[in-house]
Amino acid sequence: MERVAAIIPARGGSKGIPGKNIRPFLGIPLVAHAIKAALGAKTISDVLVSSDDEAILSVAREYGAASLKRPADISGDEASSESAVLHAISENDACQAADTVVFLQCTSPLTTSEEIDQVVTARAELDADTAFSVVEVHAFLWQIEADGTGRGINHDASKPRQRRQDRPKEFRETGAIYALRKDAFVSAGVRFFGRSVPVVLPDAVEIDLDTPRDWLALEAYARAAGHQS
């Protein structure tokens, strides 16, 4: 059976929402939601939280994940998530032994175990190097030119406005789940390489936790939808 390790990068610094990763969301620390989802996934063998913050690492251990202290030079605002995942692979035995690593975003607290299993299974069944979560979107996107003029990106504004059902289907990367063929990822150093397969998650919620308003909106939605901690 394939061994799959989930890696959850969680930095201590957050300018938009201070202390975000251990702030209670639905009554438990934010990072704990990702840990619980990973531990509940049938495809996941090991769960690791990577952080520069001891408080986050303590919460990780409390909720059943392994913990790994991340060096300061890959913990700043400019550090990529890939650098944290590569560090975890190089330093943790379970991650080194894994065939697939799953990078989970801890700021997507409504991610479910079933969604993780869906993405991991798709990577294996479709023989992909990367499988990642997406949602269908219907937005009309614009680019603002240097002179202030708007230019349609995914539509021709000079033509009659198309109905949703007449437009090509488009998908947005959620950023929540990436399943990566481990050895190839280590060689590539980036999350998209080789054959990349989007996995559509129809019930995924599109709210990124970047501001206090985002937090209030997502938590209010979660309570109204009956989500439990």
PDB file of C-alpha atoms in Angstrom:
ATOM      1  CA  MET A   1       0.000   0.000   0.000  1.00  0.00           C
ATOM      2  CA  GLU A   2       1.268   3.460  -0.887  1.00  0.00           C
ATOM      3  CA  ARG A   3       2.538   5.556   1.998  1.00  0.00           C
ATOM      4  CA  VAL A   4       1.189   9.099   2.063  1.00  0.00           C
ATOM      5  CA  ALA A   5       2.440  11.823   4.407  1.00  0.00           C
ATOM      6  CA  ALA A   6       0.483  15.026   5.005  1.00  0.00           C
ATOM      7  CA  ILE A   7       2.563  18.138   5.639  1.00  0.00           C
ATOM      8  CA  ILE A   8       0.897  21.244   7.103  1.00  0.00           C
ATOM      9  CA  PRO A   9       3.045  24.401   6.944  1.00  0.00           C
ATOM     10  CA  ALA A  10       1.980  26.921   9.605  1.00  0.00           C
ATOM     11  CA  ARG A  11       4.066  30.027  10.184  1.00  0.00           C
ATOM     12  CA  GLY A  12       3.861  31.985  13.420  1.00  0.00           C
ATOM     13  CA  GLY A  13       3.772  35.421  11.822  1.00  0.00           C
ATOM     14  CA  SER A  14       0.525  36.753  10.345  1.00  0.00           C
ATOM     15  CA  LYS A  15       0.021  40.444   9.591  1.00  0.00           C
ATOM     16  CA  GLY A  16      -3.624  40.276   8.521  1.00  0.00           C
ATOM     17  CA  ILE A  17      -4.847  38.225  11.501  1.00  0.00           C
ATOM     18  CA  PRO A  18      -2.275  38.116  14.345  1.00  0.00           C
ATOM     19  CA  GLY A  19      -1.788  34.643  15.801  1.00  0.00           C
ATOM     20  CA  LYS A  20      -4.040  33.264  13.084  1.00  0.00           C
ATOM     21  CA  ASN A  21      -2.906  29.650  13.057  1.00  0.00           C
ATOM     22  CA  ILE A  22      -3.677  29.043  16.733  1.00  0.00           C
ATOM     23  CA  ARG A  23      -6.639  31.402  17.003  1.00  0.00           C
ATOM     24  CA  PRO A  24      -9.827  29.448  17.863  1.00  0.00           C
ATOM     25  CA  PHE A  25     -12.052  28.759  14.855  1.00  0.00           C
ATOM     26  CA  LEU A  26     -15.304  27.027  15.836  1.00  0.00           C
ATOM     27  CA  GLY A  27     -13.786  26.571  19.278  1.00  0.00           C
ATOM     28  CA  ILE A  28     -10.427  24.956  18.431  1.00  0.00           C
ATOM     29  CA  PRO A  29      -7.133  26.325  17.052  1.00  0.00           C
ATOM     30  CA  LEU A  30      -7.214  26.934  13.312  1.00  0.00           C
ATOM     31  CA  VAL A  31      -4.346  24.542  12.569  1.00  0.00           C
ATOM     32  CA  ALA A  32      -6.171  21.769  14.464  1.00  0.00           C
ATOM     33  CA  HIS A  33      -8.835  21.606  11.748  1.00  0.00           C
ATOM     34  CA  ALA A  34      -6.247  20.626   9.124  1.00  0.00           C
ATOM     35  CA  ILE A  35      -4.716  18.105  11.510  1.00  0.00           C
ATOM     36  CA  LYS A  36      -8.064  16.482  12.273  1.00  0.00           C
ATOM     37  CA  ALA A  37      -8.976  16.302   8.584  1.00  0.00           C
ATOM     38  CA  ALA A  38      -5.631  14.697   7.732  1.00  0.00           C
ATOM     39  CA  LEU A  39      -5.801  12.195  10.590  1.00  0.00           C
ATOM     40  CA  GLY A  40      -9.314  11.231   9.514  1.00  0.00           C
ATOM     41  CA  ALA A  41      -8.362  10.658   5.872  1.00  0.00           C
ATOM     42  CA  LYS A  42      -8.137   6.979   4.923  1.00  0.00           C
ATOM     43  CA  THR A  43      -5.269   7.614   2.495  1.00  0.00           C
ATOM     44  CA  ILE A  44      -2.977   9.432   4.929  1.00  0.00           C
ATOM     45  CA  SER A  45      -0.292   7.471   6.792  1.00  0.00           C
ATOM     46  CA  ASP A  46       1.456  10.284   8.694  1.00  0.00           C
ATOM     47  CA  VAL A  47       0.674  13.896   9.620  1.00  0.00           C
ATOM     48  CA  LEU A  48       3.342  16.543  10.256  1.00  0.00           C
ATOM     49  CA  VAL A  49       3.087  20.249  11.112  1.00  0.00           C
ATOM     50  CA  SER A  50       6.044  22.432  10.125  1.00  0.00           C
ATOM     51  CA  SER A  51       6.389  25.747  11.958  1.00  0.00           C
ATOM     52  CA  ASP A  52       8.835  28.307  13.266  1.00  0.00           C
ATOM     53  CA  ASP A  53       6.522  28.906  16.249  1.00  0.00           C
ATOM     54  CA  GLU A  54       6.685  26.748  19.382  1.00  0.00           C
ATOM     55  CA  ALA A  55       3.083  27.511  20.311  1.00  0.00           C
ATOM     56  CA  ILE A  56       1.889  26.132  16.976  1.00  0.00           C
ATOM     57  CA  LEU A  57       4.072  23.050  17.337  1.00  0.00           C
ATOM     58  CA  SER A  58       2.664  22.449  20.822  1.00  0.00           C
ATOM     59  CA  VAL A  59      -0.887  22.613  19.460  1.00  0.00           C
ATOM     60  CA  ALA A  60       0.106  20.225  16.668  1.00  0.00           C
ATOM     61  CA  ARG A  61       1.317  17.630  19.161  1.00  0.00           C
ATOM     62  CA  GLU A  62      -1.769  18.131  21.332  1.00  0.00           C
ATOM     63  CA  TYR A  63      -3.997  17.234  18.384  1.00  0.00           C
ATOM     64  CA  GLY A  64      -2.006  14.177  17.340  1.00  0.00           C
ATOM     65  CA  ALA A  65       0.395  15.399  14.642  1.00  0.00           C
ATOM     66  CA  ALA A  66       4.156  15.145  14.557  1.00  0.00           C
ATOM     67  CA  SER A  67       5.954  18.481  14.742  1.00  0.00           C
ATOM     68  CA  LEU A  68       9.022  19.914  13.041  1.00  0.00           C
ATOM     69  CA  LYS A  69      10.745  23.210  13.854  1.00  0.00           C
ATOM     70  CA  ARG A  70      11.274  25.197  10.682  1.00  0.00           C
ATOM     71  CA  PRO A  71      14.455  27.303  10.311  1.00  0.00           C
ATOM     72  CA  ALA A  72      14.072  31.080  10.343  1.00  0.00           C
ATOM     73  CA  ASP A  73      15.490  31.456   6.833  1.00  0.00           C
ATOM     74  CA  ILE A  74      12.467  29.647   5.340  1.00  0.00           C
ATOM     75  CA  SER A  75       9.871  31.104   7.700  1.00  0.00           C
ATOM     76  CA  GLY A  76       9.563  34.733   6.617  1.00  0.00           C
ATOM     77  CA  ASP A  77       6.967  36.455   4.448  1.00  0.00           C
ATOM     78  CA  GLU A  78       8.971  35.721   1.314  1.00  0.00           C
ATOM     79  CA  ALA A  79       9.449  32.011   2.035  1.00  0.00           C
ATOM     80  CA  SER A  80       7.526  29.635  -0.220  1.00  0.00           C
ATOM     81  CA  SER A  81       5.337  26.802   0.975  1.00  0.00           C
ATOM     82  CA  GLU A  82       7.466  24.510  -1.188  1.00  0.00           C
ATOM     83  CA  SER A  83      10.524  25.331   0.919  1.00  0.00           C
ATOM     84  CA  ALA A  84       8.705  24.170   4.058  1.00  0.00           C
ATOM     85  CA  VAL A  85       7.566  20.944   2.405  1.00  0.00           C
ATOM     86  CA  LEU A  86      11.040  20.214   1.030  1.00  0.00           C
ATOM     87  CA  HIS A  87      12.540  20.854   4.467  1.00  0.00           C
ATOM     88  CA  ALA A  88      10.041  18.468   6.060  1.00  0.00           C
ATOM     89  CA  ILE A  89      10.916  15.755   3.550  1.00  0.00           C
ATOM     90  CA  SER A  90      14.627  16.179   4.202  1.00  0.00           C
ATOM     91  CA  GLU A  91      14.294  16.142   8.001  1.00  0.00           C
ATOM     92  CA  ASN A  92      11.441  13.754   8.833  1.00  0.00           C
ATOM     93  CA  ASP A  93      11.726   9.982   8.418  1.00  0.00           C
ATOM     94  CA  ALA A  94       8.031   9.434   7.674  1.00  0.00           C
ATOM     95  CA  CYS A  95       8.073  12.079   4.957  1.00  0.00           C
ATOM     96  CA  GLN A  96      11.250  10.629   3.476  1.00  0.00           C
ATOM     97  CA  ALA A  97       9.655   7.178   3.351  1.00  0.00           C
ATOM     98  CA  ALA A  98       6.438   8.434   1.718  1.00  0.00           C
ATOM     99  CA  ASP A  99       5.567   7.768  -1.901  1.00  0.00           C
ATOM    100  CA  THR A 100       3.217  10.774  -1.960  1.00  0.00           C
ATOM    101  CA  VAL A 101       3.294  13.947   0.114  1.00  0.00           C
ATOM    102  CA  VAL A 102       0.159  15.992   0.618  1.00  0.00           C
ATOM    103  CA  PHE A 103       0.591  19.693   1.245  1.00  0.00           C
ATOM    104  CA  LEU A 104      -2.396  21.022   3.208  1.00  0.00           C
ATOM    105  CA  GLN A 105      -3.204  24.684   3.773  1.00  0.00           C
ATOM    106  CA  CYS A 106      -4.169  25.202   7.399  1.00  0.00           C
ATOM    107  CA  THR A 107      -6.134  28.348   6.512  1.00  0.00           C
ATOM    108  CA  SER A 108      -8.802  26.197   4.848  1.00  0.00           C
ATOM    109  CA  PRO A 109     -10.476  24.874   8.025  1.00  0.00           C
ATOM    110  CA  LEU A 110     -13.514  23.412   6.265  1.00  0.00           C
ATOM    111  CA  THR A 111     -11.408  20.956   4.254  1.00  0.00           C
ATOM    112  CA  THR A 112     -12.716  17.449   4.932  1.00  0.00           C
ATOM    113  CA  SER A 113     -11.028  14.070   5.211  1.00  0.00           C
ATOM    114  CA  GLU A 114     -13.088  12.912   2.238  1.00  0.00           C
ATOM    115  CA  GLU A 115     -11.792  15.768   0.085  1.00  0.00           C
ATOM    116  CA  ILE A 116      -8.205  14.886   0.975  1.00  0.00           C
ATOM    117  CA  ASP A 117      -8.882  11.255   0.042  1.00  0.00           C
ATOM    118  CA  GLN A 118     -10.430  12.378  -3.249  1.00  0.00           C
ATOM    119  CA  VAL A 119      -7.339  14.361  -4.264  1.00  0.00           C
ATOM    120  CA  VAL A 120      -4.866  11.666  -3.151  1.00  0.00           C
ATOM    121  CA  THR A 121      -6.846   8.946  -4.942  1.00  0.00           C
ATOM    122  CA  ALA A 122      -7.031  11.011  -8.130  1.00  0.00           C
ATOM    123  CA  ARG A 123      -3.252  11.414  -8.192  1.00  0.00           C
ATOM    124  CA  ALA A 124      -2.752   7.668  -7.945  1.00  0.00           C
ATOM    125  CA  GLU A 125      -5.526   6.577 -10.295  1.00  0.00           C
ATOM    126  CA  LEU A 126      -4.652   9.121 -13.005  1.00  0.00           C
ATOM    127  CA  ASP A 127      -0.904   8.532 -12.590  1.00  0.00           C
ATOM    128  CA  ALA A 128      -0.401  12.256 -12.080  1.00  0.00           C
ATOM    129  CA  ASP A 129       2.642  13.980 -10.652  1.00  0.00           C
ATOM    130  CA  THR A 130       0.426  16.571  -8.961  1.00  0.00           C
ATOM    131  CA  ALA A 131      -3.273  16.482  -8.098  1.00  0.00           C
ATOM    132  CA  PHE A 132      -4.774  19.621  -6.622  1.00  0.00           C
ATOM    133  CA  SER A 133      -8.150  20.890  -5.440  1.00  0.00           C
ATOM    134  CA  VAL A 134     -10.179  23.301  -7.560  1.00  0.00           C
ATOM    135  CA  VAL A 135     -13.686  24.749  -7.624  1.00  0.00           C
ATOM    136  CA  GLU A 136     -15.712  25.826 -10.638  1.00  0.00           C
ATOM    137  CA  VAL A 137     -15.997  29.607 -11.010  1.00  0.00           C
ATOM    138  CA  HIS A 138     -18.131  31.857 -13.182  1.00  0.00           C
ATOM    139  CA  ALA A 139     -16.548  35.286 -12.677  1.00  0.00           C
ATOM    140  CA  PHE A 140     -15.904  37.718 -15.507  1.00  0.00           C
ATOM    141  CA  LEU A 141     -12.265  38.699 -15.007  1.00  0.00           C
ATOM    142  CA  TRP A 142     -10.804  42.071 -15.987  1.00  0.00           C
ATOM    143  CA  GLN A 143      -7.332  43.522 -16.296  1.00  0.00           C
ATOM    144  CA  ILE A 144      -6.799  47.252 -15.805  1.00  0.00           C
ATOM    145  CA  GLU A 145      -4.435  48.696 -18.404  1.00  0.00           C
ATOM    146  CA  ALA A 146      -1.903  51.481 -17.750  1.00  0.00           C
ATOM    147  CA  ASP A 147      -4.356  54.129 -18.954  1.00  0.00           C
ATOM    148  CA  GLY A 148      -7.091  52.856 -16.632  1.00  0.00           C
ATOM    149  CA  THR A 149      -9.046  51.054 -19.344  1.00  0.00           C
ATOM    150  CA  GLY A 150     -10.533  47.672 -18.471  1.00  0.00           C
ATOM    151  CA  ARG A 151      -9.772  44.664 -20.700  1.00  0.00           C
ATOM    152  CA  GLY A 152     -11.710  41.418 -20.437  1.00  0.00           C
ATOM    153  CA  ILE A 153      -9.448  38.458 -19.680  1.00  0.00           C
ATOM    154  CA  ASN A 154     -11.783  35.471 -19.962  1.00  0.00           C
ATOM    155  CA  HIS A 155     -14.482  37.184 -22.043  1.00  0.00           C
ATOM    156  CA  ASP A 156     -14.842  39.578 -24.954  1.00  0.00           C
ATOM    157  CA  ALA A 157     -16.564  42.664 -23.558  1.00  0.00           C
ATOM    158  CA  SER A 158     -17.352  43.934 -27.056  1.00  0.00           C
ATOM    159  CA  LYS A 159     -19.738  41.016 -27.614  1.00  0.00           C
ATOM    160  CA  PRO A 160     -23.102  40.290 -25.956  1.00  0.00           C
ATOM    161  CA  ARG A 161     -22.719  38.991 -22.408  1.00  0.00           C
ATOM    162  CA  GLN A 162     -22.744  35.174 -22.428  1.00  0.00           C
ATOM    163  CA  ARG A 163     -24.957  33.161 -20.137  1.00  0.00           C
ATOM    164  CA  ARG A 164     -23.166  30.995 -17.578  1.00  0.00           C
ATOM    165  CA  GLN A 165     -24.235  27.787 -19.317  1.00  0.00           C
ATOM    166  CA  ASP A 166     -22.834  28.996 -22.644  1.00  0.00           C
ATOM    167  CA  ARG A 167     -19.352  29.787 -21.352  1.00  0.00           C
ATOM    168  CA  PRO A 168     -16.451  27.328 -21.184  1.00  0.00           C
ATOM    169  CA  LYS A 169     -16.054  25.857 -17.722  1.00  0.00           C
ATOM    170  CA  GLU A 170     -13.318  27.497 -15.668  1.00  0.00           C
ATOM    171  CA  PHE A 171     -11.811  26.449 -12.353  1.00  0.00           C
ATOM    172  CA  ARG A 172     -10.003  28.202  -9.511  1.00  0.00           C
ATOM    173  CA  GLU A 173      -7.214  26.594  -7.530  1.00  0.00           C
ATOM    174  CA  THR A 174      -8.358  26.520  -3.894  1.00  0.00           C
ATOM    175  CA  GLY A 175      -4.858  26.254  -2.432  1.00  0.00           C
ATOM    176  CA  ALA A 176      -6.175  23.793   0.157  1.00  0.00           C
ATOM    177  CA  ILE A 177      -4.892  20.384  -1.018  1.00  0.00           C
ATOM    178  CA  TYR A 178      -1.964  19.291  -3.194  1.00  0.00           C
ATOM    179  CA  ALA A 179      -0.954  15.645  -3.570  1.00  0.00           C
ATOM    180  CA  LEU A 180       2.571  15.362  -4.981  1.00  0.00           C
ATOM    181  CA  ARG A 181       4.630  12.434  -6.232  1.00  0.00           C
ATOM    182  CA  LYS A 182       7.363  12.821  -3.618  1.00  0.00           C
ATOM    183  CA  ASP A 183      10.589  11.949  -5.421  1.00  0.00           C
ATOM    184  CA  ALA A 184       9.639  13.945  -8.525  1.00  0.00           C
ATOM    185  CA  PHE A 185       8.611  16.905  -6.362  1.00  0.00           C
ATOM    186  CA  VAL A 186      11.982  16.892  -4.607  1.00  0.00           C
ATOM    187  CA  SER A 187      13.681  17.021  -8.002  1.00  0.00           C
ATOM    188  CA  ALA A 188      11.380  19.740  -9.372  1.00  0.00           C
ATOM    189  CA  GLY A 189      11.212  21.896  -6.246  1.00  0.00           C
ATOM    190  CA  VAL A 190       7.833  23.346  -7.241  1.00  0.00           C
ATOM    191  CA  ARG A 191       4.298  22.044  -6.767  1.00  0.00           C
ATOM    192  CA  PHE A 192       3.399  21.916 -10.459  1.00  0.00           C
ATOM    193  CA  PHE A 193       5.563  19.651 -12.592  1.00  0.00           C
ATOM    194  CA  GLY A 194       5.024  16.864 -15.084  1.00  0.00           C
ATOM    195  CA  ARG A 195       1.376  15.844 -15.291  1.00  0.00           C
ATOM    196  CA  SER A 196      -0.871  18.046 -13.117  1.00  0.00           C
ATOM    197  CA  VAL A 197      -4.524  17.083 -12.580  1.00  0.00           C
ATOM    198  CA  PRO A 198      -7.189  19.438 -11.167  1.00  0.00           C
ATOM    199  CA  VAL A 199      -9.684  17.695  -8.863  1.00  0.00           C
ATOM    200  CA  VAL A 200     -13.056  19.439  -8.678  1.00  0.00           C
ATOM    201  CA  LEU A 201     -14.494  19.728  -5.163  1.00  0.00           C
ATOM    202  CA  PRO A 202     -18.098  20.907  -5.639  1.00  0.00           C
ATOM    203  CA  ASP A 203     -18.732  21.653  -1.963  1.00  0.00           C
ATOM    204  CA  ALA A 204     -15.498  23.519  -1.191  1.00  0.00           C
ATOM    205  CA  VAL A 205     -16.032  27.013   0.260  1.00  0.00           C
ATOM    206  CA  GLU A 206     -14.237  29.916  -1.458  1.00  0.00           C
ATOM    207  CA  ILE A 207     -13.173  32.199   1.394  1.00  0.00           C
ATOM    208  CA  ASP A 208      -9.473  32.768   2.047  1.00  0.00           C
ATOM    209  CA  LEU A 209      -8.625  33.730   5.634  1.00  0.00           C
ATOM    210  CA  ASP A 210      -6.563  36.837   4.949  1.00  0.00           C
ATOM    211  CA  THR A 211      -8.431  39.502   6.970  1.00  0.00           C
ATOM    212  CA  PRO A 212     -10.601  39.659  10.127  1.00  0.00           C
ATOM    213  CA  ARG A 213     -13.625  40.110   7.864  1.00  0.00           C
ATOM    214  CA  ASP A 214     -12.796  36.864   6.045  1.00  0.00           C
ATOM    215  CA  TRP A 215     -12.586  35.113   9.414  1.00  0.00           C
ATOM    216  CA  LEU A 216     -15.978  36.378  10.556  1.00  0.00           C
ATOM    217  CA  ALA A 217     -17.580  35.485   7.228  1.00  0.00           C
ATOM    218  CA  LEU A 218     -16.216  31.942   7.102  1.00  0.00           C
ATOM    219  CA  GLU A 219     -16.955  31.199  10.749  1.00  0.00           C
ATOM    220  CA  ALA A 220     -20.509  32.533  10.363  1.00  0.00           C
ATOM    221  CA  TYR A 221     -20.994  30.372   7.274  1.00  0.00           C
ATOM    222  CA  ALA A 222     -19.571  27.325   9.041  1.00  0.00           C
ATOM    223  CA  ARG A 223     -21.929  27.718  12.013  1.00  0.00           C
ATOM    224  CA  ALA A 224     -24.937  28.260   9.765  1.00  0.00           C
ATOM    225  CA  ALA A 225     -24.007  25.199   7.709  1.00  0.00           C
ATOM    226  CA  GLY A 226     -23.739  23.055  10.844  1.00  0.00           C
ATOM    227  CA  HIS A 227     -19.992  22.445  10.813  1.00  0.00           C
ATOM    228  CA  GLN A 228     -18.646  21.147  14.094  1.00  0.00           C
ATOM    229  CA  SER A 229     -15.194  21.541  15.637  1.00  0.00           C
TER     230      SER A 229
END
